[in-house]
């Protein structure tokens, strides 16, 4: 993670609409009710029904504004439980086709998500899963920049060079590599603003996960949030540490969905 604070997130409605900016994050689980209880207690989220095209699905709200979505997997479908970031598109069909032509795979859609707009779920050539969202007006009320909201998305992959070209072609990103002999990182920009990152970690990738996107959620107090994660049945994977961008930690919810927490510098 290099650019996570201040202008680094999709702050504001205009930024959220710009193609390539993170505009949504969604989680598919087996136990929808227990997952709602976990995140409700951890972040103060409340829930309301969302589009049901792919099965039971709820939108998570803070102060009545949407921050994330959680859906229920069919009982016989054993997929990895993971948070999936969605990136904005003005034309989901074109973006999905471009992803295919660039060596990616489109696993779901494009399809109509009722009043929410159009969506597709794809994977890049290395296998990392991401979403494409052509949003309707409802996402313009989405909340960012407060505890319990997603603030940054980072791709953990083997190396940045080829996969950064994929995302730049699909979403039109400008790339800004970190110039370092031992740190392989590319920040993706939209209109001169950093919106996401790609971190090449080589053989340090977990063997059971492979390349994957990691979502950071804002926390008012990372240490207190870690205690709550453990009390609620989650797991602390990387203890809190101080970084140039604030105090960060990585955790998993009770079903194993991994996410990170960040508390900004004081």
Rosetta silent file (secondary structure, phi, psi, omega in degrees, C-alpha in Angstrom):
SEQUENCE: XXXXXXXXXXXXXXXXXXXXXXXXXXXXXXXXXXXXXXXXXXXXXXXXXXXXXXXXXXXXXXXXXXXXXXXXXXXXXXXXXXXXXXXXXXXXXXXXXXXXXXXXXXXXXXXXXXXXXXXXXXXXXXXXXXXXXXXXXXXXXXXXXXXXXXXXXXXXXXXXXXXXXXXXXXXXXXXXXXXXXXXXXXXXXXXXXXXXXXXXXXXXXXXXXXXXXXXXXXXXXXXXXXXXXXXXXXXXXXXXXXXXXXXXXXXXXXXXXXXXXXXXXX
SCORE:     score description
SCORE:     0.000 S_00000001
   1 L     0.000  126.884  178.716    0.000    0.000    0.000 S_00000001
   2 L  -119.362  -45.276 -177.097    1.456    3.350   -0.980 S_00000001
   3 L  -119.831   97.633 -175.179   -1.362    5.863   -1.483 S_00000001
   4 L  -123.491  -17.285 -173.984   -4.226    5.199    0.842 S_00000001
   5 L  -106.203  167.641  174.147   -5.150    8.404    2.618 S_00000001
   6 H    60.665 -117.258 -175.807   -6.661   11.711    1.603 S_00000001
   7 H   -76.543    1.017 -172.253   -7.115   11.829   -2.148 S_00000001
   8 H   -74.967  -16.361 -179.245   -6.229    8.168   -2.497 S_00000001
   9 L  -104.219  173.161  177.700   -9.750    6.823   -2.308 S_00000001
  10 L   -77.148   71.614 -173.954  -12.812    7.320   -4.460 S_00000001
  11 L   -87.059  113.199  177.035  -13.872   10.323   -2.390 S_00000001
  12 L   106.068  154.036 -174.450  -16.999   11.989   -3.724 S_00000001
  13 H   -64.456  -39.939 -177.296  -19.686   11.141   -6.233 S_00000001
  14 H   -62.546  -44.812 -179.789  -17.814   12.408   -9.284 S_00000001
  15 H   -63.308  -36.274 -177.456  -14.765   10.255   -8.520 S_00000001
  16 H   -68.780  -26.738 -179.782  -16.969    7.224   -7.920 S_00000001
  17 H   -83.285  -23.157 -175.234  -18.553    7.569  -11.351 S_00000001
  18 L   -63.186  131.940 -179.543  -15.288    7.930  -13.274 S_00000001
  19 L   -53.257  134.230  178.922  -14.430    4.716  -15.163 S_00000001
  20 L    95.379  -15.853  179.404  -11.902    2.620  -13.286 S_00000001
  21 L   -79.684  143.069  174.641  -12.572    4.005   -9.824 S_00000001
  22 E   -60.754  127.287 -175.927  -13.596    1.571   -7.095 S_00000001
  23 E  -125.572   -5.528 -177.955  -17.354    2.041   -6.722 S_00000001
  24 E  -167.630  157.202  172.294  -18.502   -0.964   -4.690 S_00000001
  25 E  -140.719  137.664 -171.611  -17.250   -3.928   -2.689 S_00000001
  26 E  -138.866  150.416 -177.475  -19.173   -7.154   -2.268 S_00000001
  27 E  -132.552  132.076  175.459  -18.867  -10.401   -0.351 S_00000001
  28 E  -110.110  127.158 -174.119  -20.513  -13.779   -1.067 S_00000001
  29 E  -134.128  172.046  175.982  -20.844  -16.099    1.931 S_00000001
  30 L   -91.260  -35.321 -179.329  -22.638  -19.264    3.046 S_00000001
  31 L  -109.093   89.878 -174.993  -24.063  -17.861    6.287 S_00000001
  32 H   -65.286  -44.891 -176.793  -25.679  -14.541    5.426 S_00000001
  33 H   -64.252  -46.129 -179.494  -27.303  -13.949    8.804 S_00000001
  34 H   -67.613  -31.866  177.390  -24.184  -14.703   10.860 S_00000001
  35 H   -69.084  -40.406  175.098  -22.075  -12.557    8.517 S_00000001
  36 H   -58.810  -42.425 -179.420  -24.487   -9.648    8.965 S_00000001
  37 H   -63.012  -40.719 -179.498  -24.150  -10.068   12.718 S_00000001
  38 H   -63.258  -54.551 -175.828  -20.334   -9.999   12.518 S_00000001
  39 H   -73.281  -28.616  175.204  -20.035   -6.875   10.368 S_00000001
  40 H   -62.803  -43.437  178.887  -22.950   -5.188   12.088 S_00000001
  41 H   -73.072  -35.581 -175.683  -21.184   -5.514   15.427 S_00000001
  42 H   -74.812  -46.413 -173.089  -17.737   -4.715   14.003 S_00000001
  43 H  -112.648   -4.927 -176.756  -18.542   -1.664   11.864 S_00000001
  44 L    78.106   20.420 -179.852  -22.039   -0.657   12.963 S_00000001
  45 L   -71.102  145.028  166.336  -23.535   -1.639    9.613 S_00000001
  46 E  -113.242  166.480 -171.319  -27.265   -2.010    9.147 S_00000001
  47 E  -134.166  146.335  172.902  -28.752   -3.976    6.265 S_00000001
  48 E  -138.490  154.288 -179.046  -31.519   -3.751    3.694 S_00000001
  49 E   -61.218  142.402  175.743  -32.466   -6.115    0.839 S_00000001
  50 L  -118.914 -165.535  179.492  -30.635   -5.601   -2.459 S_00000001
  51 L   -57.514  139.324 -174.566  -30.907   -7.101   -5.956 S_00000001
  52 L  -110.237   15.041 -176.134  -31.775  -10.812   -5.786 S_00000001
  53 L   -59.458  -33.847 -178.807  -30.721  -11.932   -9.287 S_00000001
  54 L  -103.572   15.088 -178.537  -27.889  -14.053   -7.894 S_00000001
  55 L   112.858 -173.533 -179.540  -29.759  -15.115   -4.757 S_00000001
  56 L   -55.070  133.375 -174.618  -30.268  -13.503   -1.332 S_00000001
  57 E  -152.963  137.061  178.054  -28.334  -10.228   -1.154 S_00000001
  58 E  -127.722  152.947  172.618  -28.244   -7.280    1.248 S_00000001
  59 E  -100.690  134.446  176.664  -26.744   -3.818    1.140 S_00000001
  60 E   -88.186  134.729 -176.541  -24.775   -2.665    4.164 S_00000001
  61 E  -123.164  145.634  167.104  -25.602    0.854    5.362 S_00000001
  62 E  -126.049  125.947 -177.653  -23.976    3.403    7.645 S_00000001
  63 L    52.281   35.443  177.826  -26.139    6.385    8.581 S_00000001
  64 L    78.170    5.252 -178.491  -28.560    5.243    5.883 S_00000001
  65 E  -116.860  144.760 -170.621  -25.934    5.344    3.118 S_00000001
  66 E   -77.967  138.706  179.413  -24.562    2.318    1.289 S_00000001
  67 E  -127.178  -23.326 -175.587  -21.047    1.052    1.883 S_00000001
  68 E  -168.291  171.711  176.954  -20.957   -2.608    0.741 S_00000001
  69 E  -131.226  147.669  177.496  -22.978   -5.638   -0.313 S_00000001
  70 E  -134.601  128.095  179.434  -23.194   -9.187    1.055 S_00000001
  71 E  -121.458  164.750 -179.317  -24.795  -12.096   -0.767 S_00000001
  72 E  -106.482  128.143  177.237  -25.481  -15.737    0.028 S_00000001
  73 L   -76.616  148.535  172.166  -23.891  -18.526   -1.980 S_00000001
  74 L   -59.599  146.676 -175.301  -25.969  -21.572   -2.918 S_00000001
  75 L   -57.161  -32.025 -175.654  -25.344  -24.404   -0.403 S_00000001
  76 L   -91.335    3.408 -177.343  -23.726  -26.660   -3.011 S_00000001
  77 L  -102.228  113.828 -178.249  -21.372  -23.995   -4.405 S_00000001
  78 L  -104.974   87.269  177.580  -17.936  -24.066   -2.806 S_00000001
  79 L  -109.236  157.854  175.573  -16.179  -20.900   -3.909 S_00000001
  80 L   -59.129  136.150  177.993  -13.458  -18.949   -2.087 S_00000001
  81 L   -87.275  113.096 -174.197  -15.019  -16.536    0.409 S_00000001
  82 L  -155.440  144.997  171.298  -13.513  -13.157   -0.438 S_00000001
  83 E   -69.470  134.327 -178.971  -14.309   -9.467   -0.670 S_00000001
  84 E  -119.938  120.427  176.208  -14.510   -8.415   -4.328 S_00000001
  85 E   -79.976  145.545  174.532  -13.975   -4.803   -5.426 S_00000001
  86 E  -111.586  137.890 -179.838  -16.041   -3.425   -8.307 S_00000001
  87 E  -112.486  139.900 -172.622  -14.644   -0.830  -10.683 S_00000001
  88 E   -68.625  146.739  176.877  -16.814    1.706  -12.445 S_00000001
  89 L  -144.815  144.049  172.783  -17.609    1.475  -16.145 S_00000001
  90 L   -83.412  -16.518 -178.152  -19.754    3.531  -18.492 S_00000001
  91 L  -148.079   94.591 -174.368  -20.374    0.383  -20.597 S_00000001
  92 H   -63.303  -33.762  179.623  -20.173   -2.921  -18.744 S_00000001
  93 H   -65.458  -44.158  179.961  -20.528   -4.974  -21.936 S_00000001
  94 H   -66.791  -42.235 -179.385  -17.601   -3.217  -23.603 S_00000001
  95 H   -64.771  -41.137  178.820  -15.430   -3.399  -20.490 S_00000001
  96 H   -64.267  -41.675  179.143  -16.142   -7.115  -20.047 S_00000001
  97 H   -66.417  -38.245  177.053  -15.325   -7.805  -23.684 S_00000001
  98 H   -63.184  -40.757  177.483  -12.098   -5.818  -23.394 S_00000001
  99 H   -59.921  -42.343  177.700  -11.144   -7.884  -20.345 S_00000001
 100 H   -61.756  -47.294 -177.390  -11.695  -11.066  -22.386 S_00000001
 101 H   -64.467  -23.679 -179.315   -9.639   -9.781  -25.314 S_00000001
 102 L   -94.042    9.663  175.879   -6.799   -8.905  -22.928 S_00000001
 103 L    99.321    4.879  176.330   -6.588  -12.420  -21.511 S_00000001
 104 L   -86.707  179.061  179.248   -9.045  -12.168  -18.637 S_00000001
 105 E  -128.380  134.498  176.063  -12.071  -14.337  -17.956 S_00000001
 106 E  -102.658  113.147 -174.917  -15.643  -13.184  -17.402 S_00000001
 107 E   -92.636  -29.136 -179.782  -17.305  -15.581  -14.970 S_00000001
 108 E  -136.461  131.006  175.436  -20.629  -13.821  -14.363 S_00000001
 109 E    81.772 -161.602    2.906  -22.585  -11.516  -16.684 S_00000001
 110 E   -64.008  144.258  178.380  -22.715   -8.939  -17.925 S_00000001
 111 E  -143.878  163.189 -179.487  -26.195   -8.841  -16.454 S_00000001
 112 E   -86.025  124.850  179.347  -28.794   -6.359  -15.331 S_00000001
 113 L  -103.873   49.258  178.327  -28.864   -5.815  -11.559 S_00000001
 114 H    54.251 -133.852 -175.663  -32.292   -4.175  -11.513 S_00000001
 115 H   -71.193   -9.529 -178.573  -32.220   -0.578  -10.289 S_00000001
 116 H   -75.793  -21.850 -178.054  -28.560   -0.982   -9.285 S_00000001
 117 E   119.827 -148.672  178.968  -27.336   -0.930  -12.898 S_00000001
 118 E  -119.365  147.687 -175.772  -25.325   -3.502  -14.833 S_00000001
 119 E  -146.528  160.290  172.053  -22.542   -5.730  -13.544 S_00000001
 120 E  -149.338  154.303  174.433  -20.074   -8.467  -14.397 S_00000001
 121 E  -119.375  127.497 -173.940  -17.549  -10.476  -12.411 S_00000001
 122 E  -133.640  172.695  171.957  -14.241  -11.201  -14.097 S_00000001
 123 E  -133.333  146.837  178.961  -10.717  -12.333  -13.348 S_00000001
 124 L   -78.343  175.359 -176.707   -7.455  -10.957  -14.674 S_00000001
 125 L   -59.451  -21.880  178.937   -4.922  -13.197  -16.505 S_00000001
 126 L   -89.025   -7.181  177.133   -3.339  -14.179  -13.183 S_00000001
 127 L   105.032   -2.567  179.841   -6.693  -15.277  -11.730 S_00000001
 128 L   -72.251  132.258 -174.921   -7.517  -12.366   -9.401 S_00000001
 129 E   -91.476  137.390  176.742  -11.275  -11.748   -9.272 S_00000001
 130 E  -147.093  164.951  179.406  -12.806   -8.288   -9.639 S_00000001
 131 E  -111.418  157.234  174.958  -16.161   -6.767  -10.536 S_00000001
 132 E  -121.987  130.397 -176.171  -17.275   -4.325  -13.223 S_00000001
 133 E  -133.012  121.073  169.946  -20.185   -2.021  -12.417 S_00000001
 134 E   -98.534   97.808 -166.122  -22.149    0.288  -14.674 S_00000001
 135 E   -82.629  147.401  167.937  -23.935    2.096  -11.877 S_00000001
 136 L   -92.984 -172.408 -170.979  -27.332    3.690  -11.786 S_00000001
 137 H   -64.322  -21.936 -171.422  -28.115    6.677   -9.581 S_00000001
 138 H   -63.321  -28.494 -177.888  -28.387    4.724   -6.319 S_00000001
 139 H   -73.519  -12.385 -178.341  -24.626    4.473   -5.875 S_00000001
 140 H   -67.307  -14.210  178.314  -24.265    8.236   -5.824 S_00000001
 141 H   -93.776    1.864 -175.772  -25.291    8.196   -2.154 S_00000001
 142 L   -60.798  148.132 -172.625  -22.536    5.754   -1.178 S_00000001
 143 L  -103.840  138.020  176.198  -20.499    6.728    1.858 S_00000001
 144 L  -139.991  163.574  169.981  -16.701    6.950    2.068 S_00000001
 145 L    82.305    8.670  176.652  -14.062    8.363    4.382 S_00000001
 146 L  -128.252  158.990 -179.841  -15.536    7.351    7.764 S_00000001
 147 L   -52.682  134.477 -179.199  -14.902    4.282    9.974 S_00000001
 148 L    95.333    2.912  179.009  -16.515    1.170    8.528 S_00000001
 149 L  -112.992  150.102  175.917  -16.174    2.211    4.874 S_00000001
 150 E   -68.937  137.436 -175.632  -13.803    0.846    2.205 S_00000001
 151 E  -124.246  -16.499 -177.142  -10.929    3.233    1.589 S_00000001
 152 E  -162.392  145.122  174.748   -8.448    1.398   -0.673 S_00000001
 153 E  -123.948  133.339 -175.621   -8.187   -1.678   -2.914 S_00000001
 154 E  -134.726  129.296  177.450   -4.887   -3.397   -3.529 S_00000001
 155 E   -89.935  122.462  173.063   -4.070   -6.317   -5.810 S_00000001
 156 E   -98.504  119.494 -174.090   -1.567   -8.799   -4.399 S_00000001
 157 E  -146.215  179.798 -176.650   -0.013  -10.667   -7.306 S_00000001
 158 L   -69.272  -51.967  178.592    3.248  -12.235   -8.481 S_00000001
 159 L  -149.443  155.381 -169.597    4.592   -9.230  -10.387 S_00000001
 160 H   -87.212  -27.735 -166.565    3.131   -5.914  -11.497 S_00000001
 161 H   -55.437  -59.184 -174.527    4.333   -5.388  -15.056 S_00000001
 162 H   -72.550  -38.947 -177.059    2.002   -7.547  -17.137 S_00000001
 163 H   -72.323  -30.849  175.997   -1.049   -7.340  -14.885 S_00000001
 164 H   -64.741  -36.692  177.590   -0.791   -3.532  -14.648 S_00000001
 165 H   -64.842  -38.021  177.295   -0.963   -3.391  -18.438 S_00000001
 166 H   -58.493  -52.716 -177.276   -4.123   -5.503  -18.334 S_00000001
 167 H   -67.576  -34.387  178.119   -5.908   -3.142  -15.948 S_00000001
 168 H   -64.438  -38.290  179.288   -4.630   -0.061  -17.758 S_00000001
 169 H   -71.685  -41.466 -176.236   -6.075   -1.363  -21.028 S_00000001
 170 H   -71.203  -41.167 -173.106   -9.389   -2.469  -19.531 S_00000001
 171 H  -114.194   -4.828  178.540  -10.061    0.635  -17.413 S_00000001
 172 L    78.185   23.723 -179.473   -7.792    3.303  -18.885 S_00000001
 173 L   -65.756  151.416  163.915   -5.638    3.742  -15.796 S_00000001
 174 E   -94.294  138.335 -176.820   -2.489    5.801  -15.696 S_00000001
 175 E  -103.340  140.376  175.028    0.307    3.819  -14.041 S_00000001
 176 E  -132.266   95.723 -179.013    2.796    5.147  -11.504 S_00000001
 177 E   -73.541  150.255  169.927    5.427    2.549  -10.548 S_00000001
 178 L   -81.619  126.402 -179.598    7.436    2.794   -7.351 S_00000001
 179 L   -85.482   98.976 -178.176   11.092    3.134   -8.324 S_00000001
 180 L  -158.525  140.313 -179.164   12.757    0.581   -6.090 S_00000001
 181 L   -73.852  -23.248 -174.308   14.984   -2.434   -6.613 S_00000001
 182 L  -124.860   15.856  179.776   13.243   -4.470   -3.899 S_00000001
 183 L  -138.593  108.935 -174.839    9.651   -3.161   -3.870 S_00000001
 184 E   -98.448   99.444 -174.721    7.401   -4.008   -6.816 S_00000001
 185 E  -145.116  137.591  175.833    4.408   -1.648   -6.650 S_00000001
 186 E  -129.348  128.688  173.937    2.287    0.252   -9.156 S_00000001
 187 E   -95.358  133.549  179.852   -0.334    2.830   -8.221 S_00000001
 188 E   -97.238  129.065 -175.808   -3.295    3.107  -10.600 S_00000001
 189 E  -116.040  146.874  170.529   -4.545    6.635  -11.283 S_00000001
 190 E  -126.208  119.851 -179.671   -7.750    8.036  -12.761 S_00000001
 191 L    58.921   34.689  179.208   -7.628   11.695  -13.790 S_00000001
 192 L    83.566    0.683 -178.318   -4.381   12.170  -11.895 S_00000001
 193 E  -109.583  133.352  175.946   -5.769   10.670   -8.664 S_00000001
 194 E   -70.072  130.940 -177.986   -4.562    7.376   -7.125 S_00000001
 195 E  -124.238  -19.499 -179.449   -7.485    4.958   -6.824 S_00000001
 196 E  -164.184  167.538 -178.925   -5.942    1.488   -6.347 S_00000001
 197 E  -133.751  157.250  174.291   -2.624   -0.316   -6.137 S_00000001
 198 E  -125.403  122.567 -177.520   -0.911   -3.424   -7.461 S_00000001
 199 E  -115.695  114.931  175.867    1.713   -5.063   -5.242 S_00000001
 200 E   -86.163  115.711 -175.794    3.985   -7.707   -6.726 S_00000001
 201 L  -116.211    6.927  175.615    5.043  -10.026   -3.899 S_00000001
 202 H    58.275 -132.037 -176.233    6.455  -12.935   -5.896 S_00000001
 203 H   -78.462    1.653  176.453    6.518  -16.255   -4.069 S_00000001
 204 H   -76.282   -9.259  177.586    5.242  -14.601   -0.880 S_00000001
 205 L   -60.594  137.392  175.919    1.679  -15.031   -2.160 S_00000001
 206 L   -59.519  131.428 -177.371   -0.310  -17.496   -0.044 S_00000001
 207 L   -64.014  -29.406 -176.492   -0.389  -20.815   -1.911 S_00000001
 208 L   -85.226   -2.395 -177.782   -4.016  -21.397   -1.017 S_00000001
 209 L  -120.727  -40.315 -175.398   -5.173  -18.039   -2.417 S_00000001
 210 L    71.212 -169.743  179.024   -3.023  -16.982   -5.357 S_00000001
 211 L   -57.951  138.178 -177.493   -3.335  -13.447   -6.765 S_00000001
 212 E  -160.713  155.649  174.828   -6.217  -11.576   -5.152 S_00000001
 213 E   -87.337  140.634  179.452   -7.630   -8.145   -4.402 S_00000001
 214 E  -121.236  126.027  179.205   -7.494   -6.920   -0.793 S_00000001
 215 E   -98.996  134.307  174.173   -9.890   -4.247    0.484 S_00000001
 216 E   -99.280  131.974  174.881   -8.912   -1.849    3.280 S_00000001
 217 E  -109.863  140.262  177.203  -11.652   -0.588    5.598 S_00000001
 218 E   -66.629  138.253  176.368  -11.325    2.572    7.656 S_00000001
 219 L  -130.818  138.422  177.506  -11.096    2.029   11.429 S_00000001
 220 L   -71.388  -33.188 -179.239  -11.332    4.641   14.156 S_00000001
 221 L  -149.474  102.427 -175.123   -9.024    2.547   16.358 S_00000001
 222 H   -60.224  -43.008 -176.765   -7.300   -0.438   14.745 S_00000001
 223 H   -63.523  -42.496  177.645   -6.245   -2.033   18.034 S_00000001
 224 H   -66.569  -36.697  179.279   -9.761   -1.888   19.451 S_00000001
 225 H   -66.990  -36.213  177.332  -11.167   -3.217   16.170 S_00000001
 226 H   -63.871  -40.294  177.175   -8.753   -6.166   16.290 S_00000001
 227 H   -62.228  -40.211  179.281   -9.998   -7.067   19.747 S_00000001
 228 H   -66.224  -39.677  178.059  -13.552   -6.925   18.443 S_00000001
 229 H   -55.837  -48.526 -179.047  -12.660   -9.147   15.464 S_00000001
 230 H   -64.638  -42.001 -179.525  -11.369  -11.846   17.819 S_00000001
 231 H   -65.015  -29.509 -176.697  -14.354  -11.534   20.177 S_00000001
 232 L   -90.903    3.669  176.484  -16.775  -11.860   17.248 S_00000001
 233 L    98.934    6.734  175.713  -15.201  -15.062   15.915 S_00000001
 234 L   -87.417 -171.434 -175.935  -12.806  -13.617   13.337 S_00000001
 235 E  -137.375  137.114  174.701   -9.056  -14.050   13.131 S_00000001
 236 E   -88.791  116.232 -177.615   -6.136  -11.610   13.214 S_00000001
 237 E   -93.051  -39.082  176.229   -3.791  -12.570   10.363 S_00000001
 238 E  -132.780  114.132 -177.207   -1.316   -9.673   10.561 S_00000001
 239 E   -60.347  163.432 -178.482   -1.168   -7.745   13.847 S_00000001
 240 E   -61.237  139.930  175.119   -1.384   -3.954   13.882 S_00000001
 241 E  -144.777  155.546  177.958    1.698   -2.061   12.777 S_00000001
 242 E   -88.971  136.603  177.527    2.483    1.559   12.098 S_00000001
 243 E  -131.699  177.903  178.792    3.127    2.610    8.516 S_00000001
 244 L   -65.461  -17.059 -175.443    3.603    5.862    6.644 S_00000001
 245 L  -108.888    3.498 -179.959   -0.135    5.845    5.936 S_00000001
 246 E   127.959 -172.153 -179.473   -1.375    5.001    9.411 S_00000001
 247 E   -89.543  128.009 -173.071   -1.824    1.955   11.589 S_00000001
 248 E  -129.412  155.227  176.377   -2.739   -1.137    9.587 S_00000001
 249 E  -156.931  160.694  177.678   -3.659   -4.772   10.216 S_00000001
 250 E  -125.639  135.555 -174.797   -5.097   -7.697    8.258 S_00000001
 251 E  -136.661  174.303  172.949   -7.885   -9.936    9.530 S_00000001
 252 E  -133.563  144.035  177.158  -10.390  -12.574    8.412 S_00000001
 253 L   -80.351  177.578 -175.523  -14.077  -12.812    9.233 S_00000001
 254 L   -59.276  -24.615  177.356  -15.598  -16.060   10.621 S_00000001
 255 L   -93.309    0.069  175.523  -16.004  -17.533    7.114 S_00000001
 256 L    99.488    3.217  177.455  -12.426  -16.641    6.168 S_00000001
 257 L   -69.056  123.853 -174.899  -12.938  -13.502    4.057 S_00000001
 258 E   -92.609  137.082  172.659   -9.720  -11.505    4.384 S_00000001
 259 E  -151.001  164.780  179.496   -9.650   -7.708    4.650 S_00000001
 260 E  -112.606  158.879  177.523   -7.382   -5.043    6.066 S_00000001
 261 E  -119.519  144.087  175.786   -7.993   -2.232    8.531 S_00000001
 262 E  -140.541  134.477  176.144   -6.382    1.183    8.495 S_00000001
 263 E  -116.932  119.888 -175.109   -6.415    3.991   11.026 S_00000001
 264 L   -63.179  156.194  178.309   -5.108    7.263    9.654 S_00000001
 265 L   -58.281  144.326  179.500   -2.160    9.114   11.222 S_00000001
 266 L  -100.437    0.000    0.000   -3.104   11.314   14.147 S_00000001
